[in-house]
């Protein structure tokens, strides 16, 4: 099982001084975080895509290009690229270019995103939510297959044999499908033989076992080899010297973030009791000291029939840069070796 970090590049208020970290400083901190993840041997670092004031990740390829220049080994990718609101031609060109810059260290994870701001921002209708993703994924895979593409669809002008350049170093460029909890999404990824990145942000991870089994059965039915059907998890988490320290460090920002989202969506305000339950042995948050987090990763992987990689979304709006650096260090130097021994 490979371990990594995902970041939404949240705007941060320093939890001690109350000072708001400006976007220029936040970007500098982010590149330091990615460089440290590379240095301590983590497998991957992903950048999300949002179009909201509280996040600075609206242009992931630009961030990833800067990260590629600062690193030498770690895999870099999207978490996720909102393909429904993008042009597949441009997405492929950007990530193929990134693959060349990074010398073959790029993963493209595509999905529909958990927020909807991108749709009106780019002149798209939410009513076409599912159709947009299906059509654009089809075009993206056609472009990956061949540099000259003939294709037509409903939501984009047709291609009549034009070439799409540059071509990536990796052949094929790894394209993962990011999914939530919709059975149709799991089955589609399996039928296409694409690796699966499952976003688990609530409930119990073991509840996803039937959906992951559906993905694997759909893939086998379509004739795809088992080794092609990789499964990854995107989860909230944090590592500190003790489980109590991890929870106390993350909770203020988690409460701020989910209070805002709950208010927007008409949900009840989140509580510390809810946070602690979700951070427990069976919950969706991977929170604690290195041994606790490693044991949970191994246990959950077993419950899901084996997991190839896990990325912890470790940033939030009340997390000091120094604390995040320490969390990344512990994940790479303490958690990853424990997981490697347990799953060898």
mmCIF file of C-alpha atoms in Angstrom, residues 243 247 274-288 292 296:
data_model
loop_
_atom_site.group_PDB
_atom_site.id
_atom_site.type_symbol
_atom_site.label_atom_id
_atom_site.label_comp_id
_atom_site.label_asym_id
_atom_site.label_seq_id
_atom_site.Cartn_x
_atom_site.Cartn_y
_atom_site.Cartn_z
ATOM 1 C CA UNK A 243 -3.829 10.562 19.094
ATOM 2 C CA UNK A 247 -7.433 15.404 17.200
ATOM 3 C CA UNK A 274 -19.343 13.673 15.873
ATOM 4 C CA UNK A 275 -15.710 14.464 15.085
ATOM 5 C CA UNK A 276 -14.409 12.086 17.760
ATOM 6 C CA UNK A 277 -16.697 9.282 16.583
ATOM 7 C CA UNK A 278 -15.583 9.746 12.966
ATOM 8 C CA UNK A 279 -11.954 9.689 14.124
ATOM 9 C CA UNK A 280 -12.440 6.412 16.031
ATOM 10 C CA UNK A 281 -11.320 2.902 15.022
ATOM 11 C CA UNK A 282 -14.124 2.380 12.492
ATOM 12 C CA UNK A 283 -14.646 5.982 11.361
ATOM 13 C CA UNK A 284 -13.711 7.703 8.142
ATOM 14 C CA UNK A 285 -10.958 9.950 9.569
ATOM 15 C CA UNK A 286 -7.443 8.508 9.871
ATOM 16 C CA UNK A 287 -6.364 10.439 12.926
ATOM 17 C CA UNK A 288 -3.785 9.639 15.565
ATOM 18 C CA UNK A 292 -2.780 4.061 15.440
ATOM 19 C CA UNK A 296 -6.145 1.495 10.873
#
